[in-house]
């Protein structure tokens, strides 16, 4: 019943997206956020909850692109993207054929294909929105407005309310806590009403990044203070999730944004750096002596000590493992996609947490090279804008 009602909401959202792409994108975000608590509380935790936002995204993008002049289109304006794009799509098509030859379940193939194609479509959607600064600012502000209430649920979860509110528990761990151990001590990974700490940590990371950007861009002191508080909320939620890699995402964004700012104005870049240091430093000083935070802070700080090891594991280690298992051309779409394991049913699948190895396992060395070339061309275009 719940799944049917949610599917109906998404169907109506698709129709809205076909008429107004901006409304479509807002509804897509609502669908993605609401799906987590609904899926968590529905018997059997149907996977369909997590993918029903995709048709809304496609509908909104089709409407958005249909209203874009040909001369404004991304591959027309940035001709350096044309060849890498076609090379990458050819590699995806070849890997699709490989997956059929290797009898990879259709559901896993579709999930993998959607991830690669949605990445490309998402970049284009962002590019078209960036043609009007007012659209960029609106979508960022709406993202913060919609995400904040969901992230606020992490606060009662962190302070033990999940005992009274089952909706705060982790999907798959409804009768016990989701725990990882750090230095022999248990660290309960929090997620609020999100289905797991990983998903919550990702939203918290993006909220922190968006809030930082809006904080820098705001002219009014009150608005700047509000976005600073929201950035701190995002950082707190990352800390509570126990997923320290999300801190790396915020740090990488700060460095890249600083470099772009430095290219235009040294004083603004210095001001941005001071704001970031104040935010991180103030947040750390506030929680460092509070007992509830000690294990989470120790876990977060330990990330710097193991970063070299993790980089090796997720780069060289995962690449060598993937090459050993799948060869130079990979084994096809779906064999290493996160979440595809449930469809394998006896078919051999690979668990590769992240990094180049996951891409090599599916689209091989040629596909990985095509992806890197496309990424390089994209960043080259960014610097030219």
PDB file of C-alpha atoms in Angstrom, residues 73-304:
ATOM      1  CA  UNK A  73      24.263  22.837 -25.567  1.00  0.00           C
ATOM      2  CA  UNK A  74      27.244  21.542 -23.674  1.00  0.00           C
ATOM      3  CA  UNK A  75      28.984  19.510 -26.395  1.00  0.00           C
ATOM      4  CA  UNK A  76      28.457  22.338 -28.895  1.00  0.00           C
ATOM      5  CA  UNK A  77      29.879  25.083 -26.695  1.00  0.00           C
ATOM      6  CA  UNK A  78      32.688  22.869 -25.322  1.00  0.00           C
ATOM      7  CA  UNK A  79      33.893  20.941 -28.372  1.00  0.00           C
ATOM      8  CA  UNK A  80      36.728  19.325 -26.404  1.00  0.00           C
ATOM      9  CA  UNK A  81      34.067  17.125 -24.747  1.00  0.00           C
ATOM     10  CA  UNK A  82      32.807  15.565 -27.990  1.00  0.00           C
ATOM     11  CA  UNK A  83      35.487  12.935 -28.669  1.00  0.00           C
ATOM     12  CA  UNK A  84      35.883  11.766 -25.025  1.00  0.00           C
ATOM     13  CA  UNK A  85      32.079  11.508 -24.707  1.00  0.00           C
ATOM     14  CA  UNK A  86      31.721   9.277 -27.777  1.00  0.00           C
ATOM     15  CA  UNK A  87      34.735   7.183 -26.699  1.00  0.00           C
ATOM     16  CA  UNK A  88      33.201   6.660 -23.253  1.00  0.00           C
ATOM     17  CA  UNK A  89      29.753   5.771 -24.668  1.00  0.00           C
ATOM     18  CA  UNK A  90      31.397   3.246 -27.023  1.00  0.00           C
ATOM     19  CA  UNK A  91      33.127   1.623 -24.033  1.00  0.00           C
ATOM     20  CA  UNK A  92      29.816   1.499 -22.139  1.00  0.00           C
ATOM     21  CA  UNK A  93      28.147  -0.185 -25.139  1.00  0.00           C
ATOM     22  CA  UNK A  94      30.990  -2.728 -25.391  1.00  0.00           C
ATOM     23  CA  UNK A  95      30.702  -3.469 -21.647  1.00  0.00           C
ATOM     24  CA  UNK A  96      26.948  -3.893 -22.026  1.00  0.00           C
ATOM     25  CA  UNK A  97      27.576  -6.594 -24.629  1.00  0.00           C
ATOM     26  CA  UNK A  98      30.163  -8.233 -22.334  1.00  0.00           C
ATOM     27  CA  UNK A  99      27.663  -8.352 -19.471  1.00  0.00           C
ATOM     28  CA  UNK A 100      25.154 -10.144 -21.707  1.00  0.00           C
ATOM     29  CA  UNK A 101      27.826 -12.643 -22.805  1.00  0.00           C
ATOM     30  CA  UNK A 102      28.775 -13.272 -19.152  1.00  0.00           C
ATOM     31  CA  UNK A 103      25.110 -13.754 -18.132  1.00  0.00           C
ATOM     32  CA  UNK A 104      25.047 -10.882 -15.654  1.00  0.00           C
ATOM     33  CA  UNK A 105      21.453 -10.501 -14.355  1.00  0.00           C
ATOM     34  CA  UNK A 106      19.487  -7.869 -16.265  1.00  0.00           C
ATOM     35  CA  UNK A 107      18.557  -5.981 -13.078  1.00  0.00           C
ATOM     36  CA  UNK A 108      22.228  -5.569 -12.144  1.00  0.00           C
ATOM     37  CA  UNK A 109      23.074  -4.410 -15.676  1.00  0.00           C
ATOM     38  CA  UNK A 110      20.284  -1.817 -15.638  1.00  0.00           C
ATOM     39  CA  UNK A 111      21.402  -0.529 -12.220  1.00  0.00           C
ATOM     40  CA  UNK A 112      24.998  -0.181 -13.405  1.00  0.00           C
ATOM     41  CA  UNK A 113      24.044   1.404 -16.740  1.00  0.00           C
ATOM     42  CA  UNK A 114      21.802   3.912 -14.958  1.00  0.00           C
ATOM     43  CA  UNK A 115      24.672   4.964 -12.687  1.00  0.00           C
ATOM     44  CA  UNK A 116      27.022   5.712 -15.588  1.00  0.00           C
ATOM     45  CA  UNK A 117      24.435   7.423 -17.769  1.00  0.00           C
ATOM     46  CA  UNK A 118      22.816   9.387 -14.928  1.00  0.00           C
ATOM     47  CA  UNK A 119      26.267  10.720 -14.066  1.00  0.00           C
ATOM     48  CA  UNK A 120      26.622  12.130 -17.582  1.00  0.00           C
ATOM     49  CA  UNK A 121      23.057  13.424 -17.692  1.00  0.00           C
ATOM     50  CA  UNK A 122      23.488  14.975 -14.246  1.00  0.00           C
ATOM     51  CA  UNK A 123      26.552  16.922 -15.384  1.00  0.00           C
ATOM     52  CA  UNK A 124      24.593  18.235 -18.380  1.00  0.00           C
ATOM     53  CA  UNK A 125      21.610  19.162 -16.203  1.00  0.00           C
ATOM     54  CA  UNK A 126      23.921  21.101 -13.898  1.00  0.00           C
ATOM     55  CA  UNK A 127      25.536  22.825 -16.866  1.00  0.00           C
ATOM     56  CA  UNK A 128      22.203  23.994 -18.264  1.00  0.00           C
ATOM     57  CA  UNK A 129      21.154  25.259 -14.842  1.00  0.00           C
ATOM     58  CA  UNK A 130      24.459  27.125 -14.562  1.00  0.00           C
ATOM     59  CA  UNK A 131      23.523  29.231 -17.597  1.00  0.00           C
ATOM     60  CA  UNK A 132      21.428  31.305 -15.174  1.00  0.00           C
ATOM     61  CA  UNK A 133      22.997  32.105 -11.820  1.00  0.00           C
ATOM     62  CA  UNK A 134      19.591  32.686 -10.274  1.00  0.00           C
ATOM     63  CA  UNK A 135      18.663  29.058 -11.031  1.00  0.00           C
ATOM     64  CA  UNK A 136      21.862  27.793  -9.404  1.00  0.00           C
ATOM     65  CA  UNK A 137      21.259  29.782  -6.226  1.00  0.00           C
ATOM     66  CA  UNK A 138      17.602  28.726  -6.051  1.00  0.00           C
ATOM     67  CA  UNK A 139      18.326  25.021  -6.383  1.00  0.00           C
ATOM     68  CA  UNK A 140      21.085  25.200  -3.760  1.00  0.00           C
ATOM     69  CA  UNK A 141      18.856  27.061  -1.311  1.00  0.00           C
ATOM     70  CA  UNK A 142      15.987  24.643  -1.922  1.00  0.00           C
ATOM     71  CA  UNK A 143      18.348  21.708  -1.371  1.00  0.00           C
ATOM     72  CA  UNK A 144      19.317  23.080   2.037  1.00  0.00           C
ATOM     73  CA  UNK A 145      15.679  23.814   2.963  1.00  0.00           C
ATOM     74  CA  UNK A 146      14.539  20.294   2.027  1.00  0.00           C
ATOM     75  CA  UNK A 147      17.507  18.403   3.492  1.00  0.00           C
ATOM     76  CA  UNK A 148      17.849  20.181   6.839  1.00  0.00           C
ATOM     77  CA  UNK A 149      14.686  18.704   8.512  1.00  0.00           C
ATOM     78  CA  UNK A 150      15.896  15.198   7.639  1.00  0.00           C
ATOM     79  CA  UNK A 151      19.387  15.868   9.010  1.00  0.00           C
ATOM     80  CA  UNK A 152      17.934  17.336  12.203  1.00  0.00           C
ATOM     81  CA  UNK A 153      16.626  13.828  12.983  1.00  0.00           C
ATOM     82  CA  UNK A 154      20.253  12.777  13.542  1.00  0.00           C
ATOM     83  CA  UNK A 155      20.417  14.912  16.726  1.00  0.00           C
ATOM     84  CA  UNK A 156      17.838  12.899  18.747  1.00  0.00           C
ATOM     85  CA  UNK A 157      19.314   9.709  17.279  1.00  0.00           C
ATOM     86  CA  UNK A 158      22.781  10.698  18.495  1.00  0.00           C
ATOM     87  CA  UNK A 159      21.493  11.258  22.022  1.00  0.00           C
ATOM     88  CA  UNK A 160      19.743   7.885  22.246  1.00  0.00           C
ATOM     89  CA  UNK A 161      16.176   8.456  21.031  1.00  0.00           C
ATOM     90  CA  UNK A 162      16.261   5.462  18.668  1.00  0.00           C
ATOM     91  CA  UNK A 163      15.221   3.261  21.607  1.00  0.00           C
ATOM     92  CA  UNK A 164      11.830   5.003  21.625  1.00  0.00           C
ATOM     93  CA  UNK A 165      11.630   5.826  17.897  1.00  0.00           C
ATOM     94  CA  UNK A 166      12.291   2.787  15.665  1.00  0.00           C
ATOM     95  CA  UNK A 167      12.266   5.057  12.583  1.00  0.00           C
ATOM     96  CA  UNK A 168      15.743   6.225  13.656  1.00  0.00           C
ATOM     97  CA  UNK A 169      17.249   2.740  13.476  1.00  0.00           C
ATOM     98  CA  UNK A 170      19.453   1.534  10.645  1.00  0.00           C
ATOM     99  CA  UNK A 171      17.809  -0.535   7.916  1.00  0.00           C
ATOM    100  CA  UNK A 172      18.797  -4.164   8.446  1.00  0.00           C
ATOM    101  CA  UNK A 173      19.623  -3.462  12.115  1.00  0.00           C
ATOM    102  CA  UNK A 174      16.152  -2.764  13.479  1.00  0.00           C
ATOM    103  CA  UNK A 175      16.740  -4.896  16.589  1.00  0.00           C
ATOM    104  CA  UNK A 176      20.291  -3.775  17.348  1.00  0.00           C
ATOM    105  CA  UNK A 177      22.725  -0.918  16.757  1.00  0.00           C
ATOM    106  CA  UNK A 178      24.960  -0.680  13.708  1.00  0.00           C
ATOM    107  CA  UNK A 179      28.404  -0.659  15.332  1.00  0.00           C
ATOM    108  CA  UNK A 180      31.981  -0.421  14.143  1.00  0.00           C
ATOM    109  CA  UNK A 181      34.960  -0.673  16.462  1.00  0.00           C
ATOM    110  CA  UNK A 182      37.679   1.916  16.806  1.00  0.00           C
ATOM    111  CA  UNK A 183      40.644   1.122  19.033  1.00  0.00           C
ATOM    112  CA  UNK A 184      38.640  -1.677  20.609  1.00  0.00           C
ATOM    113  CA  UNK A 185      35.797   0.674  21.566  1.00  0.00           C
ATOM    114  CA  UNK A 186      32.313   0.475  19.997  1.00  0.00           C
ATOM    115  CA  UNK A 187      31.166   3.386  17.829  1.00  0.00           C
ATOM    116  CA  UNK A 188      27.424   3.412  17.134  1.00  0.00           C
ATOM    117  CA  UNK A 189      26.917   4.725  13.601  1.00  0.00           C
ATOM    118  CA  UNK A 190      23.950   7.103  13.491  1.00  0.00           C
ATOM    119  CA  UNK A 191      21.653   7.831  10.571  1.00  0.00           C
ATOM    120  CA  UNK A 192      18.473   9.543  11.829  1.00  0.00           C
ATOM    121  CA  UNK A 193      15.511   8.777   9.577  1.00  0.00           C
ATOM    122  CA  UNK A 194      17.840   7.956   6.664  1.00  0.00           C
ATOM    123  CA  UNK A 195      18.113   4.258   5.949  1.00  0.00           C
ATOM    124  CA  UNK A 196      21.828   3.930   6.798  1.00  0.00           C
ATOM    125  CA  UNK A 197      24.854   5.995   7.939  1.00  0.00           C
ATOM    126  CA  UNK A 198      26.410   5.942   4.456  1.00  0.00           C
ATOM    127  CA  UNK A 199      23.416   7.616   2.796  1.00  0.00           C
ATOM    128  CA  UNK A 200      22.971  10.090   5.642  1.00  0.00           C
ATOM    129  CA  UNK A 201      26.675  10.926   5.581  1.00  0.00           C
ATOM    130  CA  UNK A 202      26.475  11.677   1.849  1.00  0.00           C
ATOM    131  CA  UNK A 203      23.556  14.091   2.295  1.00  0.00           C
ATOM    132  CA  UNK A 204      25.323  15.680   5.280  1.00  0.00           C
ATOM    133  CA  UNK A 205      28.474  16.156   3.191  1.00  0.00           C
ATOM    134  CA  UNK A 206      26.545  17.855   0.383  1.00  0.00           C
ATOM    135  CA  UNK A 207      24.629  20.018   2.858  1.00  0.00           C
ATOM    136  CA  UNK A 208      27.911  21.149   4.442  1.00  0.00           C
ATOM    137  CA  UNK A 209      29.387  21.945   1.011  1.00  0.00           C
ATOM    138  CA  UNK A 210      26.308  23.827  -0.210  1.00  0.00           C
ATOM    139  CA  UNK A 211      25.996  25.745   3.079  1.00  0.00           C
ATOM    140  CA  UNK A 212      29.671  26.735   2.876  1.00  0.00           C
ATOM    141  CA  UNK A 213      29.166  28.038  -0.649  1.00  0.00           C
ATOM    142  CA  UNK A 214      26.036  29.991   0.308  1.00  0.00           C
ATOM    143  CA  UNK A 215      27.793  31.332   3.399  1.00  0.00           C
ATOM    144  CA  UNK A 216      30.595  32.756   1.260  1.00  0.00           C
ATOM    145  CA  UNK A 217      28.183  34.181  -1.316  1.00  0.00           C
ATOM    146  CA  UNK A 218      25.792  35.770   1.199  1.00  0.00           C
ATOM    147  CA  UNK A 219      26.032  39.511   1.721  1.00  0.00           C
ATOM    148  CA  UNK A 220      23.815  39.774   4.809  1.00  0.00           C
ATOM    149  CA  UNK A 221      25.415  38.885   8.178  1.00  0.00           C
ATOM    150  CA  UNK A 222      22.229  37.117   9.322  1.00  0.00           C
ATOM    151  CA  UNK A 223      22.165  34.889   6.234  1.00  0.00           C
ATOM    152  CA  UNK A 224      25.875  34.172   6.580  1.00  0.00           C
ATOM    153  CA  UNK A 225      25.371  33.127  10.214  1.00  0.00           C
ATOM    154  CA  UNK A 226      22.427  30.895   9.256  1.00  0.00           C
ATOM    155  CA  UNK A 227      24.438  29.064   6.594  1.00  0.00           C
ATOM    156  CA  UNK A 228      27.353  28.705   9.008  1.00  0.00           C
ATOM    157  CA  UNK A 229      25.010  26.945  11.457  1.00  0.00           C
ATOM    158  CA  UNK A 230      23.733  24.671   8.669  1.00  0.00           C
ATOM    159  CA  UNK A 231      27.307  23.847   7.624  1.00  0.00           C
ATOM    160  CA  UNK A 232      28.027  22.913  11.255  1.00  0.00           C
ATOM    161  CA  UNK A 233      24.905  20.722  11.242  1.00  0.00           C
ATOM    162  CA  UNK A 234      26.244  18.928   8.170  1.00  0.00           C
ATOM    163  CA  UNK A 235      29.646  18.425   9.808  1.00  0.00           C
ATOM    164  CA  UNK A 236      28.016  17.157  13.019  1.00  0.00           C
ATOM    165  CA  UNK A 237      25.964  14.636  11.020  1.00  0.00           C
ATOM    166  CA  UNK A 238      29.090  13.405   9.218  1.00  0.00           C
ATOM    167  CA  UNK A 239      30.739  12.944  12.609  1.00  0.00           C
ATOM    168  CA  UNK A 240      27.702  11.038  13.931  1.00  0.00           C
ATOM    169  CA  UNK A 241      27.603   8.784  10.857  1.00  0.00           C
ATOM    170  CA  UNK A 242      31.089   7.449  11.571  1.00  0.00           C
ATOM    171  CA  UNK A 243      31.881   7.787   7.846  1.00  0.00           C
ATOM    172  CA  UNK A 244      35.052   9.833   8.005  1.00  0.00           C
ATOM    173  CA  UNK A 245      35.528   9.744   4.230  1.00  0.00           C
ATOM    174  CA  UNK A 246      32.712  12.296   3.976  1.00  0.00           C
ATOM    175  CA  UNK A 247      35.000  14.788   5.718  1.00  0.00           C
ATOM    176  CA  UNK A 248      37.441  14.274   2.852  1.00  0.00           C
ATOM    177  CA  UNK A 249      34.698  15.329   0.433  1.00  0.00           C
ATOM    178  CA  UNK A 250      34.191  18.621   2.278  1.00  0.00           C
ATOM    179  CA  UNK A 251      37.952  19.213   2.455  1.00  0.00           C
ATOM    180  CA  UNK A 252      38.439  18.495  -1.262  1.00  0.00           C
ATOM    181  CA  UNK A 253      35.600  20.875  -2.139  1.00  0.00           C
ATOM    182  CA  UNK A 254      37.142  23.598   0.048  1.00  0.00           C
ATOM    183  CA  UNK A 255      40.501  23.207  -1.710  1.00  0.00           C
ATOM    184  CA  UNK A 256      39.003  23.229  -5.237  1.00  0.00           C
ATOM    185  CA  UNK A 257      36.719  26.175  -4.475  1.00  0.00           C
ATOM    186  CA  UNK A 258      39.674  27.997  -2.929  1.00  0.00           C
ATOM    187  CA  UNK A 259      41.766  27.442  -6.061  1.00  0.00           C
ATOM    188  CA  UNK A 260      38.976  28.737  -8.319  1.00  0.00           C
ATOM    189  CA  UNK A 261      38.557  31.761  -6.051  1.00  0.00           C
ATOM    190  CA  UNK A 262      42.319  32.318  -5.946  1.00  0.00           C
ATOM    191  CA  UNK A 263      42.336  32.436  -9.730  1.00  0.00           C
ATOM    192  CA  UNK A 264      39.964  35.420  -9.644  1.00  0.00           C
ATOM    193  CA  UNK A 265      40.690  37.238  -6.385  1.00  0.00           C
ATOM    194  CA  UNK A 266      43.455  36.550  -3.845  1.00  0.00           C
ATOM    195  CA  UNK A 267      41.772  38.516  -1.054  1.00  0.00           C
ATOM    196  CA  UNK A 268      38.484  36.611  -1.475  1.00  0.00           C
ATOM    197  CA  UNK A 269      40.390  33.319  -1.410  1.00  0.00           C
ATOM    198  CA  UNK A 270      42.105  34.352   1.829  1.00  0.00           C
ATOM    199  CA  UNK A 271      38.746  35.344   3.327  1.00  0.00           C
ATOM    200  CA  UNK A 272      37.233  32.012   2.296  1.00  0.00           C
ATOM    201  CA  UNK A 273      40.137  30.142   3.886  1.00  0.00           C
ATOM    202  CA  UNK A 274      39.704  32.078   7.121  1.00  0.00           C
ATOM    203  CA  UNK A 275      35.974  31.263   7.203  1.00  0.00           C
ATOM    204  CA  UNK A 276      36.672  27.537   6.728  1.00  0.00           C
ATOM    205  CA  UNK A 277      39.321  27.476   9.453  1.00  0.00           C
ATOM    206  CA  UNK A 278      36.999  29.353  11.815  1.00  0.00           C
ATOM    207  CA  UNK A 279      34.148  26.941  11.093  1.00  0.00           C
ATOM    208  CA  UNK A 280      36.159  23.742  11.524  1.00  0.00           C
ATOM    209  CA  UNK A 281      38.165  25.084  14.457  1.00  0.00           C
ATOM    210  CA  UNK A 282      35.128  26.457  16.282  1.00  0.00           C
ATOM    211  CA  UNK A 283      33.191  23.224  15.809  1.00  0.00           C
ATOM    212  CA  UNK A 284      36.103  21.135  17.072  1.00  0.00           C
ATOM    213  CA  UNK A 285      36.682  23.298  20.160  1.00  0.00           C
ATOM    214  CA  UNK A 286      32.963  23.100  20.984  1.00  0.00           C
ATOM    215  CA  UNK A 287      32.793  19.289  21.073  1.00  0.00           C
ATOM    216  CA  UNK A 288      36.314  18.185  22.003  1.00  0.00           C
ATOM    217  CA  UNK A 289      35.675  17.927  25.767  1.00  0.00           C
ATOM    218  CA  UNK A 290      32.167  16.438  25.583  1.00  0.00           C
ATOM    219  CA  UNK A 291      32.095  12.760  26.489  1.00  0.00           C
ATOM    220  CA  UNK A 292      29.456  11.794  23.901  1.00  0.00           C
ATOM    221  CA  UNK A 293      31.739  12.951  21.100  1.00  0.00           C
ATOM    222  CA  UNK A 294      35.094  11.476  22.184  1.00  0.00           C
ATOM    223  CA  UNK A 295      34.963   8.182  20.255  1.00  0.00           C
ATOM    224  CA  UNK A 296      33.578   9.942  17.154  1.00  0.00           C
ATOM    225  CA  UNK A 297      36.340  12.568  17.239  1.00  0.00           C
ATOM    226  CA  UNK A 298      39.015   9.895  17.672  1.00  0.00           C
ATOM    227  CA  UNK A 299      37.605   7.995  14.703  1.00  0.00           C
ATOM    228  CA  UNK A 300      37.490  11.141  12.547  1.00  0.00           C
ATOM    229  CA  UNK A 301      41.042  12.153  13.466  1.00  0.00           C
ATOM    230  CA  UNK A 302      42.343   8.638  12.751  1.00  0.00           C
ATOM    231  CA  UNK A 303      41.356   9.128   9.113  1.00  0.00           C
ATOM    232  CA  UNK A 304      44.502  11.166   8.507  1.00  0.00           C
TER     233      UNK A 304
END
